[in-house]
Coordinates of C-alpha atoms and ligand atoms in Angstrom, one line a residue:
X1 CA -67.3 -3.5 31.1
X2 CA -69.6 -6.2 29.3
X3 CA -68.3 -4.5 26.0
X4 CA -64.7 -5.6 27.1
X5 CA -65.6 -9.3 27.9
X6 CA -67.4 -9.4 24.6
X7 CA -64.4 -8.5 22.7
X8 CA -61.9 -11.1 24.8
X9 CA -64.3 -13.7 24.4
X10 CA -64.9 -13.1 20.5
X11 CA -60.8 -13.1 20.2
X12 CA -60.5 -16.2 22.0
X13 CA -63.2 -17.9 19.6
X14 CA -61.2 -16.7 16.8
X15 CA -57.9 -17.9 18.1
X16 CA -59.3 -21.3 18.3
X17 CA -60.6 -21.5 15.0
X18 CA -57.3 -19.9 13.5
X19 CA -55.3 -22.0 15.8
X20 CA -53.4 -23.7 12.9
X21 CA -52.6 -20.6 10.7
X22 CA -51.5 -18.5 13.8
X23 CA -48.9 -20.9 15.0
X24 CA -47.8 -21.5 11.3
X25 CA -46.7 -18.0 11.2
X26 CA -45.1 -17.5 14.4
X27 CA -42.6 -20.7 13.1
X28 CA -41.5 -22.7 10.4
X29 CA -42.7 -25.8 11.8
X30 CA -44.1 -26.6 15.1
X31 CA -44.9 -29.8 16.9
X32 CA -46.8 -30.5 20.3
X33 CA -46.6 -33.7 22.4
X34 CA -48.1 -35.1 25.2
X35 CA -46.0 -35.5 28.5
X36 CA -44.8 -38.7 27.3
X37 CA -43.6 -37.8 23.6
X38 CA -46.5 -38.8 21.8
X39 CA -47.3 -36.6 19.0
X40 CA -50.6 -34.4 19.5
X41 CA -50.7 -32.0 17.0
X42 CA -48.5 -30.7 14.0
X43 CA -48.7 -27.6 11.7
X44 CA -48.4 -27.6 8.1
X45 CA -45.0 -26.6 8.0
X46 CA -44.1 -29.9 9.8
X47 CA -44.7 -32.0 6.6
X48 CA -42.3 -29.7 4.3
X49 CA -39.6 -29.3 7.3
X50 CA -39.1 -33.5 7.9
X51 CA -40.7 -34.7 5.0
X52 CA -43.5 -36.8 6.7
X53 CA -47.3 -36.4 6.2
X54 CA -49.0 -35.0 9.5
X55 CA -51.7 -38.1 9.8
X56 CA -48.8 -40.3 9.9
X57 CA -46.8 -38.5 12.5
X58 CA -50.0 -37.9 14.8
X59 CA -50.0 -41.4 16.1
X60 CA -46.3 -41.8 16.7
X61 CA -44.0 -40.3 19.5
X62 CA -41.1 -38.4 19.1
X63 CA -38.5 -41.5 19.9
X64 CA -40.2 -43.4 17.0
X65 CA -39.7 -40.2 14.8
X66 CA -36.3 -40.0 15.9
X67 CA -35.5 -43.8 15.5
X68 CA -36.8 -43.4 11.9
X69 CA -34.4 -40.7 11.3
X70 CA -36.9 -37.6 10.8
X71 CA -34.8 -35.7 13.0
X72 CA -31.9 -36.5 15.3
X73 CA -31.8 -35.6 18.3
X74 CA -35.4 -35.1 19.3
X75 CA -35.6 -31.8 20.9
X76 CA -38.8 -33.1 22.6
X77 CA -37.2 -36.0 24.2
X78 CA -34.6 -33.3 25.6
X79 CA -37.1 -31.1 27.1
X80 CA -38.7 -34.4 28.8
X81 CA -35.3 -35.5 30.1
X82 CA -34.2 -31.8 31.5
X83 CA -37.6 -30.9 32.4
X84 CA -36.8 -27.2 30.8
X85 CA -36.9 -25.3 28.0
X86 CA -33.9 -26.2 25.3
X87 CA -33.1 -24.9 22.2
X88 CA -30.4 -26.3 19.8
X89 CA -29.5 -26.9 16.3
X90 CA -30.7 -30.0 14.9
X91 CA -30.1 -31.2 11.2
X92 CA -33.4 -32.7 9.5
X93 CA -33.3 -35.9 7.1
X94 CA -33.6 -33.2 4.2
X95 CA -30.4 -31.6 4.7
X96 CA -31.6 -28.4 6.6
X97 CA -30.4 -27.0 9.7
X98 CA -33.0 -25.9 12.0
X99 CA -33.0 -23.7 15.2
X100 CA -35.6 -25.7 17.3
X101 CA -37.2 -24.7 20.8
X102 CA -39.1 -27.2 23.0
X103 CA -41.0 -25.9 25.9
X104 CA -42.4 -28.0 28.4
X105 CA -46.2 -26.9 29.9
X106 CA -46.8 -28.3 33.4
X107 CA -49.7 -29.1 35.6
X108 CA -50.5 -27.9 39.0
X109 CA -48.0 -30.5 40.4
X110 CA -45.5 -29.6 38.2
X111 CA -45.7 -32.7 35.9
X112 CA -45.1 -32.0 32.3
X113 CA -48.5 -32.3 30.3
X114 CA -47.1 -31.4 27.1
X115 CA -44.1 -30.1 24.9
X116 CA -44.4 -27.4 22.5
X117 CA -41.7 -27.3 20.2
X118 CA -41.0 -24.7 17.3
X119 CA -38.6 -24.2 14.7
X120 CA -36.9 -21.8 12.1
X121 CA -35.0 -22.8 9.4
X122 CA -31.1 -21.3 9.6
X123 CA -29.4 -22.9 6.7
X124 CA -29.0 -20.1 4.9
X125 CA -28.2 -18.0 7.8
X126 CA -25.4 -21.0 8.4
X127 CA -24.5 -20.5 4.9
X128 CA -23.6 -17.2 5.4
X129 CA -22.0 -17.6 8.8
X130 CA -19.5 -20.0 6.8
X131 CA -19.1 -17.7 4.2
X132 CA -18.0 -14.9 6.6
X133 CA -15.6 -17.2 8.6
X134 CA -14.0 -18.2 5.4
X135 CA -13.9 -14.3 4.7
X136 CA -12.2 -13.7 8.2
X137 CA -9.8 -16.3 7.5
X138 CA -8.9 -15.1 4.3
X139 CA -8.7 -11.4 5.6
X140 CA -6.5 -12.6 8.4
X141 CA -4.4 -14.2 5.8
X142 CA -4.2 -11.2 3.7
X143 CA -3.4 -9.3 6.8
X144 CA -0.4 -11.2 7.7
X145 CA 0.9 -11.2 4.0
X146 CA 0.7 -7.7 3.9
X147 CA 2.5 -7.3 7.1
X148 CA 5.4 -9.2 5.8
X149 CA 5.2 -7.5 2.5
X150 CA 5.4 -3.7 4.3
X151 CA 8.4 -5.3 6.6
X152 CA 10.0 -6.2 3.2
X153 CA 9.5 -3.1 1.2
X154 CA 10.0 -0.7 3.6
X155 CA 12.5 -2.9 6.0
X156 CA 15.3 -1.1 8.2
X157 CA 17.1 1.3 6.2
X158 CA 20.7 1.8 6.3
X159 CA 21.5 5.3 5.8
X160 CA 25.2 5.8 5.2
X161 CA 26.8 8.9 5.3
X162 CA 29.4 10.6 7.5
X163 CA 29.5 14.3 5.9
X164 CA 28.4 17.2 8.1
X165 CA 25.7 17.6 5.4
X166 CA 24.2 13.9 6.0
X167 CA 24.6 14.3 9.9
X168 CA 22.4 17.3 9.7
X169 CA 19.8 15.8 7.6
X170 CA 19.6 12.8 9.9
X171 CA 19.2 14.9 12.8
X172 CA 16.5 16.8 11.1
X173 CA 14.8 13.4 10.3
X174 CA 15.2 12.3 13.8
X175 CA 13.7 15.5 15.0
X176 CA 10.6 15.8 12.7
X177 CA 9.9 12.0 12.2
X178 CA 7.1 11.9 14.7
X179 CA 5.7 15.5 14.3
X180 CA 3.4 14.6 11.3
X181 CA 4.2 17.6 9.4
X182 CA 4.5 17.7 5.6
X183 CA 7.9 17.4 4.2
X184 CA 9.6 18.2 1.0
X185 CA 12.5 16.3 -0.1
X186 CA 14.9 18.3 -3.1
X187 CA 17.9 16.7 -4.7
X188 CA 18.8 15.2 -8.0
X189 CA 18.2 11.8 -8.8
X190 CA 19.6 9.0 -6.8
X191 CA 20.7 10.9 -3.9
X192 CA 18.3 9.0 -1.4
X193 CA 15.1 10.8 -1.6
X194 CA 12.9 7.8 -1.7
X195 CA 14.9 6.0 0.9
X196 CA 14.9 8.8 3.4
X197 CA 11.2 9.1 3.0
X198 CA 10.9 6.0 4.2
X199 CA 13.2 6.3 7.1
X200 CA 11.0 8.9 8.4
X201 CA 8.0 6.7 7.9
X202 CA 9.6 4.0 9.9
X203 CA 10.6 6.5 12.8
X204 CA 7.1 7.9 12.8
X205 CA 4.1 6.8 14.8
X206 CA 2.3 5.5 11.6
X207 CA 5.4 3.1 11.2
X208 CA 3.0 0.0 11.1
X209 CA 0.7 1.7 8.4
X210 CA 1.3 1.5 4.9
X211 CA 4.0 3.4 3.1
X212 CA 2.4 4.4 -0.4
X213 CA 5.1 5.6 -3.0
X214 CA 3.7 7.1 -6.0
X215 CA 6.1 8.3 -8.9
X216 CA 3.6 10.8 -10.2
X217 CA 5.7 11.1 -13.6
X218 CA 5.3 7.4 -14.1
X219 CA 1.5 7.6 -14.4
X220 CA 0.2 9.0 -17.9
X221 CA -1.6 12.6 -17.2
X222 CA -5.2 11.4 -17.9
X223 CA -5.1 8.6 -15.4
X224 CA -3.2 10.2 -12.5
X225 CA -6.5 11.8 -11.1
X226 CA -8.2 8.3 -11.0
X227 CA -5.1 6.5 -9.7
X228 CA -4.6 9.2 -6.9
X229 CA -8.3 9.7 -6.0
X230 CA -9.7 6.4 -6.9
X231 CA -13.2 6.3 -8.9
X232 CA -16.5 5.0 -8.3
X233 CA -18.2 2.5 -10.6
X234 CA -19.1 3.5 -14.1
X235 CA -17.3 6.7 -14.2
X236 CA -15.4 6.4 -17.5
X237 CA -15.3 3.9 -20.2
X238 CA -12.8 1.2 -19.4
X239 CA -12.5 1.5 -15.7
X240 CA -12.9 -1.3 -13.6
X241 CA -16.9 -2.2 -13.2
X242 CA -16.7 -1.9 -9.4
X243 CA -14.8 1.3 -9.2
X244 CA -11.5 1.4 -7.5
X245 CA -9.9 2.8 -4.6
X246 CA -7.2 5.5 -5.0
X247 CA -3.4 5.3 -3.9
X248 CA -4.4 8.3 -1.6
X249 CA -7.1 6.1 0.1
X250 CA -4.7 3.4 0.4
X251 CA -2.0 5.6 2.5
X252 CA -4.8 6.0 5.0
X253 CA -3.0 5.6 8.4
X254 CA 0.2 5.7 7.0
X255 CA 2.7 8.0 4.9
X256 CA 2.1 9.0 1.3
X257 CA 5.2 9.8 -0.8
X258 CA 4.4 11.9 -3.9
X259 CA 7.6 11.5 -5.9
X260 CA 8.3 13.6 -8.7
X261 CA 5.4 16.3 -7.3
X262 CA 6.1 18.8 -10.1
X263 CA 4.9 16.8 -12.6
X264 CA 1.3 16.7 -11.1
X265 CA -0.8 19.2 -13.7
X266 CA -2.0 22.2 -12.4
X267 CA -5.7 21.4 -12.2
X268 CA -4.8 18.4 -10.3
X269 CA -2.9 20.3 -7.9
X270 CA -5.9 22.4 -6.8
X271 CA -7.7 19.0 -6.1
X272 CA -4.6 17.8 -4.1
X273 CA -4.4 21.0 -2.1
X274 CA -8.1 20.7 -0.9
X275 CA -7.7 17.0 -0.1
X276 CA -4.7 17.8 2.0
X277 CA -6.3 20.9 3.7
X278 CA -9.7 18.9 4.2
X279 CA -8.2 15.6 4.8
X280 CA -11.0 14.2 2.7
X281 CA -11.1 13.5 -0.7
X282 CA -13.7 12.8 -3.3
X283 CA -13.4 9.9 -5.8
X284 CA -13.9 10.7 -9.5
X285 CA -17.5 10.2 -10.6
X286 CA -18.2 10.2 -6.9
X287 CA -20.2 12.6 -4.5
X288 CA -19.7 11.3 -1.2
X289 CA -16.5 12.6 0.5
X290 CA -14.2 9.9 2.0
X291 CA -12.1 10.6 5.0
X292 CA -8.1 10.1 4.8
X293 CA -5.3 10.5 7.3
X294 CA -2.1 10.5 5.9
X295 CA 1.5 12.1 6.3
X296 CA 2.5 13.8 3.1
X297 CA 6.3 13.6 1.7
X298 CA 6.9 15.2 -1.5
X299 CA 9.8 14.9 -3.2
X300 CA 11.4 16.6 -6.5
X301 CA 14.7 17.0 -8.2
X302 CA 13.5 20.3 -9.7
X303 CA 13.6 23.7 -7.9
X304 CA 9.9 23.8 -7.0
X305 CA 10.4 27.1 -5.5
X306 CA 11.3 28.5 -9.2
X307 CA 8.5 26.5 -10.6
X308 CA 6.1 28.2 -8.0
X309 CA 7.5 31.7 -8.9
X310 CA 7.0 31.3 -12.6
X311 CA 3.6 29.9 -12.1
X312 CA 4.5 26.3 -13.3
X313 CA 3.6 24.9 -9.7
X314 CA 0.7 26.3 -7.3
X315 CA 2.1 28.7 -4.9
X316 CA -0.3 27.7 -2.1
X317 CA 0.3 24.0 -2.6
X318 CA 4.4 24.8 -2.6
X319 CA 3.8 26.3 1.0
X320 CA 1.6 23.6 2.0
X321 CA 4.1 20.8 1.0
X322 CA 7.1 23.0 2.0
X323 CA 6.7 22.6 5.8
X324 CA 9.7 20.9 6.6
X325 CA 12.4 21.4 3.8
X326 CA 15.1 19.1 3.4
X327 CA 17.6 19.4 0.5
X328 CA 20.0 16.5 -0.1
X329 CA 23.1 17.6 -2.0
X330 CA 24.7 15.3 -4.7
X331 CA 27.5 12.9 -4.0
X332 CA 30.0 15.1 -5.2
X333 CA 29.4 18.1 -2.9
X334 CA 29.8 15.4 0.0
X335 CA 32.9 13.3 -1.3
X336 CA 33.5 12.0 2.4
X337 CA 30.3 9.7 2.0
X338 CA 31.8 8.0 -1.2
X339 CA 34.3 5.8 0.6
X340 CA 31.8 4.8 3.4
X341 CA 29.2 4.1 0.5
X342 CA 31.7 1.9 -1.8
X343 CA 32.5 0.0 1.7
X344 CA 28.7 -0.8 2.6
X345 CA 27.8 -1.7 -1.2
X346 CA 31.0 -3.9 -1.5
X347 CA 30.1 -6.0 1.8
X348 CA 26.5 -5.9 0.6
X349 CA 27.1 -7.3 -2.6
X350 CA 30.0 -9.5 -1.6
X351 CA 27.3 -11.0 1.0
X352 CA 24.4 -11.0 -1.8
X353 CA 26.5 -13.2 -4.3
X354 CA 28.9 -15.3 -1.7
X355 CA 32.1 -13.6 -3.3
X356 CA 34.9 -11.8 -1.6
X357 CA 35.8 -9.3 -3.8
X358 CA 38.2 -6.3 -2.9
X359 CA 39.6 -3.1 -4.7
X360 CA 42.8 -2.6 -5.7
X361 CA 44.3 0.8 -4.4
X362 CA 44.3 2.3 -8.1
X363 CA 40.5 0.8 -8.6
X364 CA 39.5 2.5 -5.3
X365 CA 41.1 5.5 -6.0
X366 CA 39.2 6.1 -9.2
X367 CA 35.8 5.0 -7.4
X368 CA 36.5 8.0 -4.8
X369 CA 37.4 10.3 -7.0
X370 CA 34.9 9.9 -9.8
X371 CA 32.2 12.7 -9.7
X372 CA 29.0 9.9 -9.5
X373 CA 26.6 12.3 -11.5
X374 CA 24.1 9.5 -11.0
X375 CA 24.6 9.9 -7.2
X376 CA 24.1 7.0 -4.7
X377 CA 22.3 4.8 -7.4
X378 CA 24.8 5.2 -9.8
X379 CA 27.5 3.8 -7.0
X380 CA 25.5 1.2 -6.0
X381 CA 25.0 0.2 -9.6
X382 CA 28.9 0.3 -10.7
X383 CA 29.6 -1.6 -7.5
X384 CA 27.4 -4.8 -8.1
X385 CA 28.2 -5.0 -11.6
X386 CA 31.7 -4.7 -11.2
X387 CA 31.9 -7.4 -8.6
X388 CA 29.8 -9.9 -10.5
X389 CA 31.6 -9.2 -13.7
X390 CA 35.1 -9.0 -12.6
X391 CA 37.4 -12.3 -12.9
X392 CA 39.7 -11.6 -10.0
X393 CA 39.2 -11.4 -6.2
X394 CA 40.9 -8.0 -6.4
X395 CA 39.3 -5.9 -8.6
X396 CA 41.7 -3.7 -10.9
X397 CA 41.5 -0.2 -12.7
X398 CA 40.6 -2.1 -15.6
X399 CA 37.4 -3.9 -14.3
X400 CA 36.1 -0.4 -13.9
X401 CA 33.5 1.3 -16.6
X402 CA 35.2 3.5 -18.8
X403 CA 33.5 6.7 -17.6
X404 CA 35.2 6.0 -14.3
X405 CA 38.3 5.9 -15.5
X406 CA 38.2 8.6 -18.2
X407 CA 40.7 11.2 -17.1
X408 CA 38.6 14.0 -17.6
X409 CA 35.7 12.9 -15.1
X410 CA 38.6 11.9 -12.4
X411 CA 41.0 14.1 -10.3
X412 CA 43.6 13.4 -8.1
X413 CA 47.1 11.4 -8.0
X414 CA 46.0 9.1 -10.4
X415 CA 46.4 11.7 -13.0
X416 CA 49.5 12.8 -11.7
X417 CA 51.3 9.3 -12.7
X418 CA 49.7 9.8 -16.5
X419 CA 50.4 13.5 -17.3
X420 CA 53.7 14.4 -19.0
X421 CA 53.9 17.9 -17.9
X422 CA 51.4 20.4 -16.9
X423 CA 51.8 22.6 -19.9
X424 CA 50.8 19.3 -21.8
X425 CA 48.0 18.6 -19.7
X426 CA 46.8 22.3 -19.8
X427 CA 46.9 22.1 -23.7
X428 CA 45.2 18.9 -24.0
X429 CA 42.3 20.4 -22.1
X430 CA 42.3 23.5 -24.0
X431 CA 42.0 21.5 -27.0
X432 CA 39.2 19.4 -25.8
X433 CA 37.1 22.6 -24.7
X434 CA 37.9 24.5 -27.9
X435 CA 36.8 21.3 -30.1
X436 CA 33.5 21.0 -28.0
X437 CA 32.7 25.0 -28.5
X438 CA 33.6 24.6 -31.9
X439 CA 31.5 21.5 -32.5
X440 CA 28.5 23.2 -30.9
X441 CA 28.6 26.8 -32.3
X442 CA 30.5 26.5 -35.7
X443 CA 32.1 30.0 -35.8
X444 CA 34.6 31.6 -33.8
X445 CA 32.2 34.3 -32.7
X446 CA 30.6 31.4 -31.0
X447 CA 33.6 29.7 -29.4
X448 CA 34.5 33.4 -27.9
X449 CA 31.1 34.0 -26.4
X450 CA 30.9 30.3 -25.0
X451 CA 34.5 30.5 -23.7
X452 CA 34.5 34.1 -22.7
X453 CA 37.5 35.1 -24.7
X454 CA 37.9 37.3 -27.5
X455 CA 37.2 36.7 -31.0
X456 CA 40.7 37.0 -32.2
X457 CA 41.9 34.7 -29.6
X458 CA 39.2 32.3 -30.3
X459 CA 40.4 32.1 -33.8
X460 CA 43.8 31.8 -33.2
X461 CA 42.9 28.7 -31.1
X462 CA 40.5 27.1 -33.4
X463 CA 43.4 27.5 -36.0
X464 CA 45.8 25.8 -33.9
X465 CA 43.5 23.0 -32.9
X466 CA 41.1 22.6 -35.8
X467 CA 41.9 23.4 -39.5
X468 CA 40.0 26.0 -41.7
X469 CA 37.7 27.6 -39.0
X470 CA 34.8 29.5 -40.1
X471 CA 34.6 33.5 -39.2
Ligands
ATP501 N1 22.6 7.4 2.3 C1 22.4 6.3 1.9 N2 23.2 5.2 2.3 C2 22.9 3.9 1.8 N3 22.2 3.8 0.6 C3 21.5 5.0 -0.1 C4 21.7 6.5 0.5 N4 20.9 7.1 0.1 C5 20.5 6.4 -1.2 N5 20.8 5.2 -1.1 C6 20.5 4.2 -2.0 O1 20.9 4.6 -3.4 C7 19.3 4.3 -4.3 C8 19.0 5.6 -4.7 O2 18.2 6.2 -3.6 P1 16.8 6.6 -3.9 O3 16.0 5.9 -4.7 O4 16.1 6.8 -2.5 O5 17.2 8.0 -4.9 P2 15.7 9.2 -5.1 O6 16.7 10.6 -4.7 O7 14.6 8.9 -4.6 O8 16.3 9.0 -6.7 P3 14.8 9.2 -7.9 O9 15.1 11.2 -7.8 O10 15.4 8.9 -8.8 O11 13.5 8.9 -7.5 C9 18.5 3.3 -3.3 O12 18.9 1.8 -3.7 C10 19.1 3.6 -2.3 O13 18.8 2.6 -1.3
MG502 MG1 12.6 8.6 -5.5

């Protein structure tokens, strides 16, 4: 017992001897006043924080110090006034922000016999707080901008199509949009693969997330991996010093469209398959797996199934992508869609340019009979160009590009008006075919093979239409 009492007494002695140092480490600055606000004691930090020597402060009251502008307001004055503990942020005459607390100490009659105040410099904290709030404002601004951009780039799409094929496609899309299954879109260039991918995204639960459209053929092969997967800082020369988030990571929470998927090199296909299966990816030069959650839509104008059979494309990846398979036929195989598309784009571009152009019956016939090898993209481009360039409000056949009015491309009644007789037309076509075959093969044997006729017939026809045939 006696031993313990000794330890306590020793400690109290030490405490008194080192009073200044101990309070010095507990706060940046501290001050003790009596119950009337006269300064009784200050620690060494006080001098640095307020720029006044301790001997000078000791004879003064906190009210005088406040009047001289060393601090404003005086926390001790506040604690004396409110008769309770007060905490506030104070600005010192040196421009620092300090968080200061003043606690009254009472005697037995609950009179305040002294007030102890202590503070911490929070200038740095306040600067960080300001930076954080600026950043928060900036993020909010970017989020609004991003939202607007997303709405613009992926706004409501008008899908025009009355053909049975398009109706079936639209019904399929409505059925699967929400299912989060991978989709493979197949079709020639310009048939609407990218457009339908956007429609699927808009109709899905991911509509408010990003829609990232990557054309795999447009990115150089040596950059494709780092563009798709991103890279860590310093992973290769020429790379951004901070590293870069990959496009697949950007699609997190939304939809990723990999257009021209057939162009992804085999080695990268393996990495892509792993990312799809495991829903995680590793950046180039990185080791940490990053979680990604996107709906994958792949598109191609190649016969991907054949590429998978011949080993040009990984079979396992093909099966993964091919959960829902949508084939969009070329426009020439759904001719019923041409007229509604012409009407739609005519109105669209008339509105865009403030014009009121219309098609003459003859021009309209050419448009509806043309084969549109570039599909809807070509149709939209032609309509825009002709509407802008043509002089009259009634667009005639003469305003159309040559490839559309070229008789060989067209079929239908307009041709009827132009031919002299059937035999004449057949002869013209025959001449054309023989000439083309002879130009290509340069021998009558070659022509015979190409046109599936006998060699003597080929010889006769070449002699008829082209002079001096080679055997
Ligand atoms: N059914 C449709 N109704 C209205 N516009 C369409 C339709 N299909 C396609 N389009 C329009 O045609 C243009 C070409 O379509 P899109 O870019 O989707 O084709 P794509 O198949 O992705 O071509 P590519 O293989 O070259 O990528 C776009 O401007 C698109 O908005
Ligand atoms: Mg596309």
